[in-house]
XYZ file of N, CA and C in Angstrom:
726
model
N -18.612 -21.484 -15.677
C -18.482 -22.017 -14.378
C -18.899 -23.685 -14.163
N -20.388 -23.860 -14.639
C -20.809 -24.919 -14.612
C -20.156 -26.041 -15.581
N -20.022 -25.610 -16.915
C -19.240 -26.330 -17.886
C -18.178 -26.892 -17.206
N -16.987 -25.908 -16.578
C -15.691 -26.429 -16.180
C -15.874 -27.419 -14.942
N -16.897 -27.111 -14.444
C -17.254 -28.124 -13.146
C -17.584 -29.483 -13.794
N -18.381 -29.617 -14.691
C -18.795 -30.853 -15.514
C -17.460 -31.563 -15.940
N -16.390 -30.491 -16.504
C -15.371 -31.416 -16.917
C -14.504 -31.863 -15.808
N -14.399 -30.949 -14.849
C -13.444 -31.550 -13.681
C -14.018 -32.494 -12.961
N -15.286 -32.643 -13.052
C -15.970 -33.755 -12.299
C -15.763 -35.182 -12.996
N -15.868 -35.441 -14.430
C -15.705 -36.219 -15.422
C -14.111 -36.898 -15.151
N -13.161 -35.983 -14.770
C -11.944 -36.303 -14.812
C -11.485 -36.207 -12.967
N -12.320 -36.357 -12.005
C -11.889 -36.323 -10.546
C -10.940 -37.541 -10.350
N -11.555 -38.793 -10.805
C -10.784 -39.873 -10.546
C -9.915 -40.296 -11.595
N -9.737 -39.344 -12.678
C -8.842 -39.840 -13.535
C -7.195 -39.724 -13.023
N -6.323 -40.903 -12.983
C -5.086 -40.648 -12.573
C -4.044 -40.658 -13.377
N -4.430 -41.089 -14.614
C -3.446 -40.889 -15.727
C -2.720 -39.675 -15.618
N -1.349 -39.955 -16.384
C -0.407 -38.656 -16.333
C -0.442 -38.410 -18.025
N -1.628 -38.919 -18.895
C -1.805 -38.423 -20.191
C -1.735 -36.943 -20.603
N -0.695 -36.595 -21.324
C -0.542 -35.196 -21.616
C -2.008 -34.565 -21.779
N -2.477 -35.121 -23.057
C -3.823 -34.429 -23.175
C -5.081 -34.329 -22.089
N -5.044 -35.232 -21.364
C -6.272 -35.114 -20.472
C -5.616 -34.105 -19.230
N -4.358 -34.235 -18.965
C -3.616 -33.027 -17.978
C -3.948 -31.774 -18.613
N -3.938 -31.477 -19.830
C -3.936 -30.205 -20.515
C -5.486 -29.660 -20.405
N -6.522 -30.711 -20.587
C -7.845 -30.828 -20.332
C -8.220 -29.891 -18.960
N -7.842 -30.925 -18.156
C -8.106 -30.573 -16.872
C -7.561 -29.285 -16.416
N -6.142 -28.885 -16.567
C -5.762 -27.451 -16.370
C -6.405 -26.232 -17.297
N -7.033 -26.486 -18.359
C -7.660 -25.436 -19.280
C -9.175 -25.325 -18.588
N -9.787 -26.510 -18.076
C -10.823 -26.450 -17.161
C -10.809 -25.535 -15.872
N -9.618 -25.838 -15.332
C -9.375 -25.002 -13.991
C -9.056 -23.311 -14.606
N -8.465 -23.312 -15.409
C -8.232 -21.953 -15.694
C -9.713 -20.999 -16.408
N -10.509 -21.792 -16.984
C -11.595 -21.455 -17.260
C -12.518 -21.255 -16.185
N -13.021 -21.887 -15.204
C -13.343 -21.708 -14.069
C -12.512 -20.679 -13.435
N -11.472 -20.360 -13.174
C -10.480 -19.262 -12.477
C -10.710 -18.195 -13.121
N -10.844 -17.870 -14.469
C -11.301 -16.835 -15.187
C -12.457 -16.361 -14.794
N -13.718 -17.000 -14.766
C -15.172 -16.880 -14.668
C -14.879 -16.184 -13.036
N -14.506 -17.058 -12.099
C -14.411 -16.365 -10.861
C -13.808 -15.065 -10.599
N -12.769 -14.803 -11.237
C -12.260 -13.599 -11.461
C -13.279 -12.411 -12.121
N -13.719 -12.503 -12.821
C -14.858 -11.688 -13.500
C -16.075 -11.244 -12.479
N -16.205 -12.471 -11.809
C -17.316 -12.404 -10.689
C -16.926 -11.918 -9.541
N -15.549 -11.454 -9.609
C -14.908 -10.660 -8.256
C -14.598 -11.826 -7.099
N -14.861 -12.977 -7.558
C -14.565 -14.037 -6.095
C -12.685 -14.136 -6.553
N -12.125 -13.201 -5.948
C -10.907 -13.217 -6.272
C -9.890 -14.344 -5.334
N -10.278 -14.582 -4.092
C -9.584 -15.565 -3.610
C -9.672 -16.936 -4.181
N -10.919 -17.316 -4.535
C -11.428 -18.696 -5.155
C -10.484 -18.598 -6.476
N -10.662 -17.569 -7.059
C -10.062 -17.300 -8.327
C -8.376 -17.832 -8.406
N -7.837 -17.386 -7.603
C -6.193 -17.555 -7.734
C -6.095 -18.891 -7.205
N -6.600 -19.434 -6.384
C -6.437 -20.745 -6.212
C -6.516 -21.931 -7.277
N -7.562 -21.658 -8.337
C -7.700 -22.283 -9.251
C -6.685 -22.065 -10.327
N -6.383 -20.819 -10.279
C -5.449 -20.395 -11.746
C -4.039 -21.080 -11.305
N -3.715 -20.775 -10.171
C -2.423 -21.375 -9.578
C -2.295 -22.961 -10.044
N -3.490 -23.548 -9.652
C -3.495 -24.867 -9.874
C -3.189 -25.482 -11.448
N -3.950 -24.480 -12.282
C -3.602 -24.577 -13.792
C -2.513 -24.312 -14.124
N -1.647 -23.388 -13.551
C -0.371 -23.140 -13.855
C 0.892 -24.234 -13.394
N 0.477 -24.554 -12.348
C 1.211 -25.843 -11.882
C 1.363 -27.008 -12.660
N 0.241 -27.171 -13.396
C 0.183 -28.170 -14.112
C 0.661 -27.891 -15.807
N 0.452 -26.586 -16.108
C 1.470 -26.361 -17.512
C 2.718 -26.504 -17.156
N 3.009 -25.660 -16.011
C 4.695 -26.002 -15.751
C 5.306 -27.148 -15.688
N 4.502 -27.967 -15.215
C 5.019 -29.578 -15.345
C 4.930 -29.902 -16.594
N 4.189 -29.605 -17.500
C 4.207 -30.102 -19.005
C 4.667 -29.291 -19.703
N 5.247 -28.184 -19.125
C 6.431 -27.186 -19.870
C 5.701 -26.464 -21.233
N 4.438 -26.330 -21.077
C 3.667 -25.789 -22.066
C 3.633 -24.041 -21.941
N 4.846 -23.723 -22.530
C 4.880 -22.248 -22.646
C 3.754 -21.390 -23.092
N 3.367 -21.420 -23.932
C 2.225 -20.706 -24.252
C 1.082 -20.598 -23.081
N 0.658 -21.816 -22.698
C -0.177 -21.754 -21.674
C 0.348 -21.166 -20.311
N 1.488 -21.261 -20.029
C 2.181 -20.754 -18.748
C 2.063 -19.324 -18.788
N 2.315 -18.503 -19.994
C 2.179 -17.266 -20.291
C 0.593 -16.674 -19.954
N -0.182 -17.435 -20.708
C -1.791 -16.724 -20.458
C -1.886 -17.055 -18.967
N -1.489 -18.056 -18.375
C -1.866 -18.189 -16.945
C -1.361 -17.323 -15.907
N -0.081 -16.768 -16.575
C 0.900 -15.665 -15.745
C 0.041 -14.337 -15.969
N -0.552 -14.061 -17.484
C -1.491 -12.685 -17.601
C -2.733 -12.742 -16.607
N -3.383 -14.183 -16.650
C -4.395 -13.992 -15.845
C -4.194 -13.719 -14.264
N -3.517 -14.338 -13.826
C -2.944 -13.966 -12.532
C -2.765 -12.542 -11.940
N -1.804 -12.271 -13.095
C -1.247 -10.697 -13.176
C -2.483 -9.957 -12.780
N -3.197 -10.297 -13.997
C -4.757 -9.305 -14.196
C -5.396 -9.434 -12.520
N -5.473 -10.622 -11.994
C -6.102 -10.603 -10.611
C -5.371 -9.896 -9.602
N -4.170 -9.878 -9.525
C -3.412 -8.844 -8.925
C -3.783 -7.342 -9.201
N -3.878 -7.232 -10.436
C -3.714 -5.903 -10.870
C -5.308 -5.427 -10.190
N -6.555 -6.089 -10.275
C -7.810 -6.021 -9.487
C -7.559 -5.568 -8.058
N -7.075 -6.357 -7.313
C -6.581 -6.333 -6.007
C -5.803 -5.012 -5.419
N -5.376 -4.434 -6.627
C -4.258 -3.095 -6.498
C -2.844 -3.456 -5.890
N -2.518 -4.800 -6.317
C -1.341 -5.320 -6.060
C -0.401 -4.974 -7.470
N 0.022 -3.833 -7.768
C 0.356 -3.279 -8.895
C 1.962 -3.895 -9.065
N 2.867 -3.931 -7.976
C 3.926 -4.723 -8.301
C 4.048 -6.061 -8.677
N 3.595 -6.765 -8.086
C 3.103 -8.473 -8.430
C 2.791 -8.554 -9.592
N 1.504 -7.688 -10.064
C 1.126 -7.769 -11.447
C 2.076 -7.570 -12.528
N 2.690 -6.371 -12.186
C 4.022 -6.143 -13.356
C 4.925 -7.132 -13.531
N 5.335 -7.676 -12.294
C 6.615 -8.847 -12.619
C 5.705 -9.720 -13.471
N 4.305 -10.218 -13.000
C 3.971 -11.363 -13.883
C 3.384 -10.845 -15.466
N 3.188 -9.801 -15.728
C 2.800 -9.363 -17.063
C 4.248 -9.537 -17.700
N 5.259 -8.800 -17.300
C 6.666 -8.837 -17.858
C 7.309 -10.344 -18.109
N 6.971 -11.475 -16.975
C 7.103 -12.777 -17.082
C 6.440 -13.488 -18.618
N 5.118 -12.921 -18.561
C 4.374 -13.469 -19.805
C 5.088 -12.909 -21.020
N 5.258 -11.443 -20.839
C 5.614 -11.139 -22.265
C 6.774 -11.448 -22.807
N 7.912 -11.815 -21.658
C 9.266 -12.596 -22.187
C 8.992 -13.884 -23.109
N 7.872 -14.772 -22.226
C 7.691 -15.905 -22.973
C 7.038 -15.602 -24.659
N 6.330 -14.781 -24.550
C 5.626 -14.432 -26.076
C 6.929 -13.756 -26.961
N 7.599 -13.096 -26.630
C 8.517 -12.802 -27.346
C 9.346 -13.832 -27.821
N 9.890 -14.945 -26.969
C 10.569 -16.154 -27.389
C 9.929 -16.899 -28.316
N 8.655 -16.586 -28.169
C 7.543 -17.736 -28.969
C 7.291 -16.862 -30.142
N 7.920 -15.630 -30.470
C 7.590 -14.632 -31.856
C 6.087 -14.557 -31.930
N 5.234 -14.530 -30.584
C 3.891 -14.165 -31.051
C 3.437 -12.750 -30.692
N 3.327 -11.974 -32.090
C 2.867 -10.680 -31.630
C 1.533 -10.330 -31.370
N 0.609 -11.210 -31.632
C -0.977 -10.709 -31.222
C -0.811 -11.109 -29.748
N -0.116 -12.146 -29.220
C -0.076 -12.062 -27.564
C 0.740 -10.873 -26.853
N 1.866 -10.714 -27.522
C 2.716 -9.862 -26.930
C 1.731 -8.421 -26.847
N 0.847 -8.017 -27.935
C -0.073 -6.737 -28.093
C -0.944 -6.760 -26.825
N -1.299 -8.084 -26.501
C -2.588 -7.975 -25.407
C -1.749 -7.664 -23.690
N -0.281 -8.432 -23.587
C 0.241 -8.251 -22.679
C 0.934 -6.719 -22.418
N 1.236 -6.090 -23.481
C 1.921 -4.827 -23.473
C 0.776 -3.854 -23.433
N -0.430 -4.157 -23.832
C -1.585 -3.283 -23.530
C -1.957 -3.236 -21.887
N -1.935 -4.647 -21.392
C -2.277 -4.456 -19.798
C -1.030 -3.846 -19.373
N -0.010 -3.874 -19.560
C 1.098 -3.356 -19.067
C 1.174 -1.981 -19.066
N 0.403 -1.278 -19.972
C 0.338 0.009 -20.544
C -0.712 0.784 -19.640
N -1.870 0.018 -19.462
C -2.734 0.392 -18.600
C -2.495 0.447 -17.004
N -1.546 -0.687 -16.484
C -0.972 -0.809 -15.178
C -0.167 0.324 -14.975
N 0.790 0.885 -15.788
C 1.531 1.945 -15.672
C 0.945 2.946 -15.575
N -0.293 2.966 -16.186
C -0.919 4.385 -16.302
C -1.744 4.763 -15.006
N -2.278 3.409 -14.415
C -2.668 3.587 -13.316
C -1.938 4.070 -12.188
N -0.504 3.770 -12.380
C 0.640 4.015 -11.111
C 0.958 5.545 -11.575
N 0.383 6.172 -12.546
C 1.095 7.616 -12.716
C 2.485 7.689 -13.440
N 2.641 6.352 -13.954
C 4.125 6.274 -14.934
C 3.799 6.613 -16.262
N 3.745 7.926 -16.728
C 2.746 8.484 -18.249
C 3.989 7.648 -18.934
N 5.273 7.870 -19.032
C 6.335 7.762 -20.137
C 6.179 6.232 -20.221
N 6.249 5.445 -18.954
C 6.107 3.691 -19.283
C 5.227 3.436 -19.879
N 4.094 4.069 -19.758
C 2.643 3.750 -19.917
C 2.678 3.903 -21.695
N 3.055 5.030 -22.156
C 3.059 5.532 -23.362
C 3.819 4.549 -24.204
N 5.315 4.278 -23.734
C 5.872 3.166 -24.377
C 5.435 1.599 -24.649
N 4.777 1.368 -23.545
C 4.124 -0.091 -23.466
C 2.800 -0.240 -24.748
N 1.987 0.902 -24.531
C 1.046 1.246 -25.507
C 1.233 1.431 -27.119
N 2.351 2.159 -26.884
C 2.677 2.019 -28.426
C 3.125 0.980 -28.993
N 3.924 0.174 -28.062
C 4.508 -1.031 -28.699
C 3.355 -2.285 -28.823
N 2.272 -2.108 -27.912
C 1.051 -2.880 -28.108
C 0.367 -2.610 -29.521
N 0.358 -1.110 -29.841
C -0.285 -0.725 -31.230
C 0.566 -1.480 -32.157
N 1.772 -1.705 -32.236
C 2.850 -1.806 -33.423
C 2.739 -3.191 -33.370
N 2.928 -4.151 -32.384
C 2.564 -5.541 -32.287
C 1.355 -6.065 -32.898
N 0.105 -5.298 -32.574
C -1.126 -5.715 -33.170
C -1.349 -5.407 -34.545
N -0.888 -4.092 -34.959
C -0.723 -4.007 -36.398
C 0.032 -4.827 -37.211
N 1.026 -5.255 -36.693
C 1.825 -5.926 -37.445
C 1.383 -7.723 -37.675
N 0.639 -8.125 -36.285
C 0.124 -9.326 -36.571
C -1.518 -9.169 -37.197
N -1.670 -7.945 -37.481
C -3.216 -7.955 -37.859
C -4.245 -8.173 -36.891
N -3.772 -8.062 -35.539
C -4.764 -8.114 -34.453
C -5.709 -6.796 -34.290
N -6.692 -6.481 -35.246
C -6.989 -5.073 -35.330
C -7.809 -4.718 -33.827
N -8.539 -5.456 -33.249
C -9.197 -5.302 -32.115
C -8.121 -4.685 -30.983
N -7.237 -5.156 -31.160
C -5.617 -4.857 -30.150
C -5.345 -3.197 -30.724
N -5.168 -3.121 -31.676
C -4.748 -1.752 -32.062
C -5.969 -0.658 -31.760
N -7.275 -1.047 -31.721
C -8.281 -0.097 -31.237
C -8.095 -0.153 -29.680
N -7.748 -0.785 -29.162
C -7.517 -0.971 -27.447
C -6.413 0.008 -27.209
N -5.218 -0.158 -27.752
C -3.977 0.630 -27.638
C -4.194 1.815 -27.884
N -5.017 2.168 -29.130
C -5.289 3.831 -29.245
C -5.996 4.476 -28.329
N -6.834 3.554 -27.839
C -7.773 4.076 -26.772
C -7.118 4.631 -25.371
N -5.888 3.314 -25.279
C -5.185 3.634 -24.047
C -4.465 4.808 -24.344
N -3.806 4.925 -25.356
C -3.170 6.300 -25.535
C -3.751 7.634 -25.445
N -5.186 7.342 -25.969
C -6.192 8.493 -25.856
C -6.448 8.937 -24.357
N -6.403 7.879 -23.916
C -6.927 8.188 -22.000
C -5.771 8.744 -21.269
N -4.530 8.415 -21.759
C -3.029 9.027 -21.418
C -3.054 10.522 -21.475
N -3.564 10.791 -22.610
C -3.578 12.154 -22.986
C -4.585 13.280 -22.728
N -5.699 12.447 -22.429
C -6.874 13.068 -21.549
C -6.213 13.419 -20.042
N -5.621 12.502 -19.394
C -5.038 13.037 -18.033
C -4.315 14.156 -17.967
N -3.513 14.240 -19.247
C -2.733 15.284 -19.294
C -3.136 16.671 -20.220
N -4.512 16.470 -20.139
C -5.366 17.406 -20.737
C -4.776 18.055 -22.120
N -4.433 17.242 -22.872
C -3.945 17.343 -24.240
C -5.073 16.982 -25.162
N -6.068 17.945 -25.145
C -7.629 17.631 -25.568
C -7.513 17.183 -27.096
N -6.619 17.761 -28.129
C -6.854 17.772 -29.273
C -6.285 16.244 -29.578
N -5.001 16.049 -29.228
C -4.243 14.984 -29.485
C -5.235 13.601 -29.061
N -5.768 13.982 -27.617
C -6.648 12.689 -27.300
C -7.793 12.560 -28.264
N -8.530 13.900 -28.734
C -9.591 13.390 -29.509
C -9.243 13.130 -30.905
N -8.258 13.206 -31.632
C -7.835 12.515 -32.602
C -7.406 10.895 -32.467
N -6.612 10.579 -31.328
C -6.568 9.412 -31.104
C -8.065 8.495 -31.108
N -8.922 8.941 -30.468
C -10.356 8.550 -29.966
C -10.663 8.202 -31.477
N -10.842 9.288 -32.281
C -11.338 9.247 -33.641
C -10.835 8.233 -34.418
N -9.640 8.242 -34.268
C -8.807 7.070 -35.385
C -9.240 5.970 -34.667
N -9.478 5.540 -33.478
C -9.588 4.303 -32.814
C -11.071 3.816 -33.291
N -11.946 4.736 -33.291
C -13.502 4.789 -33.442
C -13.642 4.481 -34.902
N -13.068 4.873 -35.913
C -13.223 4.570 -37.244
C -13.089 3.015 -37.192
N -11.747 2.450 -36.736
C -11.464 1.098 -36.931
C -12.574 0.438 -36.070
N -12.865 0.477 -34.683
C -13.967 -0.261 -34.209
C -15.419 -0.175 -34.827
N -15.551 0.938 -35.443
C -16.941 0.760 -36.465
C -16.638 -0.224 -37.528
N -15.834 -0.088 -38.137
C -15.347 -1.329 -39.215
C -15.585 -2.308 -38.940
N -15.093 -2.718 -37.582
C -14.849 -4.324 -37.226
C -16.003 -4.544 -36.422
N -16.951 -3.762 -36.047
C -18.267 -3.880 -35.318
C -18.097 -4.296 -34.066
N -16.992 -3.419 -33.368
C -16.652 -3.760 -31.849
C -17.610 -3.102 -31.337
N -18.684 -3.431 -30.489
C -19.506 -2.530 -29.712
C -19.005 -1.934 -28.627
N -18.369 -2.752 -27.767
C -17.964 -2.044 -26.392
C -17.031 -1.007 -26.792
N -16.060 -1.274 -27.686
C -15.294 -0.387 -28.021
C -15.637 0.973 -28.459
N -16.680 0.732 -29.683
C -17.351 2.140 -30.125
C -17.895 2.880 -28.931
N -18.498 2.087 -27.802
C -19.409 2.821 -26.931
C -18.347 3.664 -26.072
N -16.962 2.846 -25.637
C -15.957 3.537 -24.723
C -15.426 4.637 -25.609
N -15.409 4.768 -26.717
C -14.704 5.547 -27.606
C -15.615 6.890 -27.691
N -16.892 6.618 -27.667
C -17.935 7.366 -28.045
C -17.862 8.264 -26.689
N -17.773 7.771 -25.596
C -17.875 8.112 -24.344
C -16.572 9.107 -24.232
N -15.250 8.677 -24.636
C -14.145 9.357 -24.862
C -14.354 10.715 -25.255
N -14.739 10.681 -26.597
C -15.045 12.020 -27.024
C -15.822 12.862 -26.344
N -17.026 12.531 -25.911
C -17.797 13.171 -25.007
C -16.949 13.958 -23.788
N -16.227 13.020 -23.227
C -15.403 13.788 -22.322
C -14.624 14.597 -22.430
N -14.224 14.314 -23.746
C -13.211 15.468 -24.297
C -13.584 16.540 -24.569
N -14.892 16.509 -25.243
C -15.878 17.955 -25.778
C -16.245 18.599 -24.446
N -16.591 18.018 -23.523
C -17.386 18.499 -22.333
C -16.084 19.256 -21.365
N -14.940 18.766 -21.872
C -13.680 19.369 -20.926
C -13.286 20.874 -21.819
N -13.713 20.820 -23.421
C -13.346 21.934 -23.788
C -14.627 22.780 -24.164
N -15.615 22.722 -23.347
C -16.976 23.536 -23.679
C -17.697 23.538 -24.867
N -17.401 22.361 -25.560
C -18.208 21.912 -26.891
C -19.419 21.366 -26.386
N -20.418 21.876 -25.839
C -21.508 21.098 -25.221
C -22.614 20.406 -26.556
N -22.536 20.898 -27.755
C -23.176 20.174 -28.459
C -22.794 18.945 -29.144
N -21.462 18.923 -29.344
C -20.547 18.024 -29.488
C -20.424 16.730 -28.567
N -20.445 17.162 -27.181
C -20.426 16.098 -26.310
C -21.922 15.336 -26.088
N -22.871 16.179 -26.406
C -24.197 15.992 -26.180
C -24.587 14.768 -27.452
N -23.993 15.218 -28.608
C -24.200 14.490 -29.867
C -23.527 12.965 -29.409
N -22.368 13.069 -28.944
C -21.667 11.614 -28.906
C -22.441 10.829 -27.516
N -22.750 11.555 -26.513
C -23.711 10.824 -25.402
C -25.053 10.486 -26.174
N -25.780 10.975 -27.236
C -26.727 10.524 -27.755
C -26.476 9.263 -28.554
N -25.326 9.104 -29.086
C -24.975 8.128 -29.787
C -24.717 7.114 -29.047
N -24.357 7.118 -28.023
C -24.152 6.069 -26.762
C -25.236 5.745 -26.365
N -25.908 6.264 -25.979
C -27.472 6.113 -25.768
C -28.424 5.187 -26.532
N -28.027 5.227 -27.733
C -28.861 4.439 -28.760
C -28.114 3.103 -28.972
N -26.802 2.914 -28.157
C -26.050 1.729 -28.147
C -26.318 0.906 -27.097
N -26.776 1.609 -25.757
C -26.842 1.054 -24.588
C -28.290 0.833 -24.076
N -29.208 1.494 -24.362
C -30.326 1.335 -24.050
C -31.297 0.304 -24.282
N -30.698 -0.524 -25.423
C -31.319 -1.894 -25.807
C -30.620 -2.909 -25.524
N -29.638 -2.561 -24.423
C -28.789 -3.716 -24.237
C -29.017 -4.191 -22.841
N -28.433 -5.329 -22.319
C -28.692 -5.701 -20.895
C -27.290 -5.703 -19.811
N -26.027 -4.906 -20.560
C -25.270 -4.512 -19.926
C -25.120 -3.184 -18.808
N -25.176 -3.566 -17.508
C -25.156 -2.554 -16.276
C -23.775 -2.135 -16.510
N -22.897 -2.710 -16.645
C -21.366 -2.043 -16.869
C -21.461 -0.839 -17.805
N -22.022 -1.407 -19.026
C -22.097 -0.211 -20.033
C -22.915 1.059 -19.783
N -24.117 0.607 -18.999
C -25.225 1.479 -18.629
C -24.437 2.335 -17.715
N -23.657 1.731 -16.562
C -23.017 2.783 -15.797
C -21.976 3.564 -16.403
N -21.308 3.302 -17.616
C -20.014 4.121 -18.153
C -21.040 5.372 -18.544
N -22.149 5.169 -19.272
C -22.827 5.920 -19.906
C -23.206 7.175 -18.788
N -24.039 6.529 -17.732
C -24.509 7.388 -16.745
C -23.126 8.088 -16.036
N -22.237 7.710 -15.894
C -21.123 8.534 -15.414
C -20.747 9.708 -16.124
N -20.656 9.101 -17.555
C -20.151 10.353 -18.420
C -20.955 11.454 -18.439
N -22.480 11.034 -18.628
C -23.495 12.146 -18.758
C -23.706 12.959 -17.425
N -23.361 12.295 -16.297
C -23.219 12.982 -14.979
C -22.091 14.039 -15.017
N -20.836 13.870 -15.593
C -19.891 14.506 -15.528
C -20.207 15.682 -16.933
N -20.619 15.205 -17.578
C -21.268 16.358 -18.657
C -22.159 17.438 -18.053
N -23.160 17.009 -17.158
C -23.744 18.003 -16.629
C -23.177 18.809 -15.439
N -22.215 18.396 -14.901
C -21.332 18.730 -13.625
C -20.737 19.902 -14.485
N -19.980 19.555 -15.539
C -19.009 20.570 -16.222
C -19.730 21.733 -16.590
N -21.154 21.944 -16.592
C -21.998 22.788 -17.100
C -22.583 23.668 -15.779
N -22.268 23.064 -14.546
C -22.583 23.933 -13.377
C -23.929 23.067 -13.157
N -24.374 22.009 -13.478
C -25.707 21.663 -13.120
C -25.669 20.484 -12.189
N -25.299 20.611 -10.994
C -25.015 19.658 -10.057
C -26.507 18.987 -9.704
């Protein structure tokens, strides 16, 4: 936020319509808006993201328009405004399809898949997540291959198709370990622990949780620590140890 504010301060008296300067200003607005979104300051975030979008629309910068549509869609998703989020994600997806950018399509399709899952539309969610995986594979965007596989695994957990979910999580974990994607490794180990707890495989569940504890204990992420605590709490609850 401080870095973005410094850029905006340097440009505040700049009246030039130079495309490069306008682009820098819009990118600073977007950066600050994204940071505020991640900080939970949604009302401040939307103002900045919309201002950045206005600049990119004036410049007809299609790639950055799609990026901003995705950012604003994510904000609506956080607020629980699913219909607005879905429309904006779909608008961004159309732009990336026109630009034939497969890796960007993978990101938006993954977001759409998660949104449909949250809405309980499992068919649409699976369709989007499978498309996200395919786009990520074709573009070599390995990180989002893992995200998509994890999302599909989450779907099958909800449907209590434990063996299918387990296979997907393991496939995704193998890739995450290969690319050293620590957060995804944690997420997938916890997913495997949830599956093991649900099927009464207590030793497997404990082993997965033990592996996660080694990843989170020496870190400072309260979010990751919270995910671990939530899963181990459910592990004990599943055994009747309230």
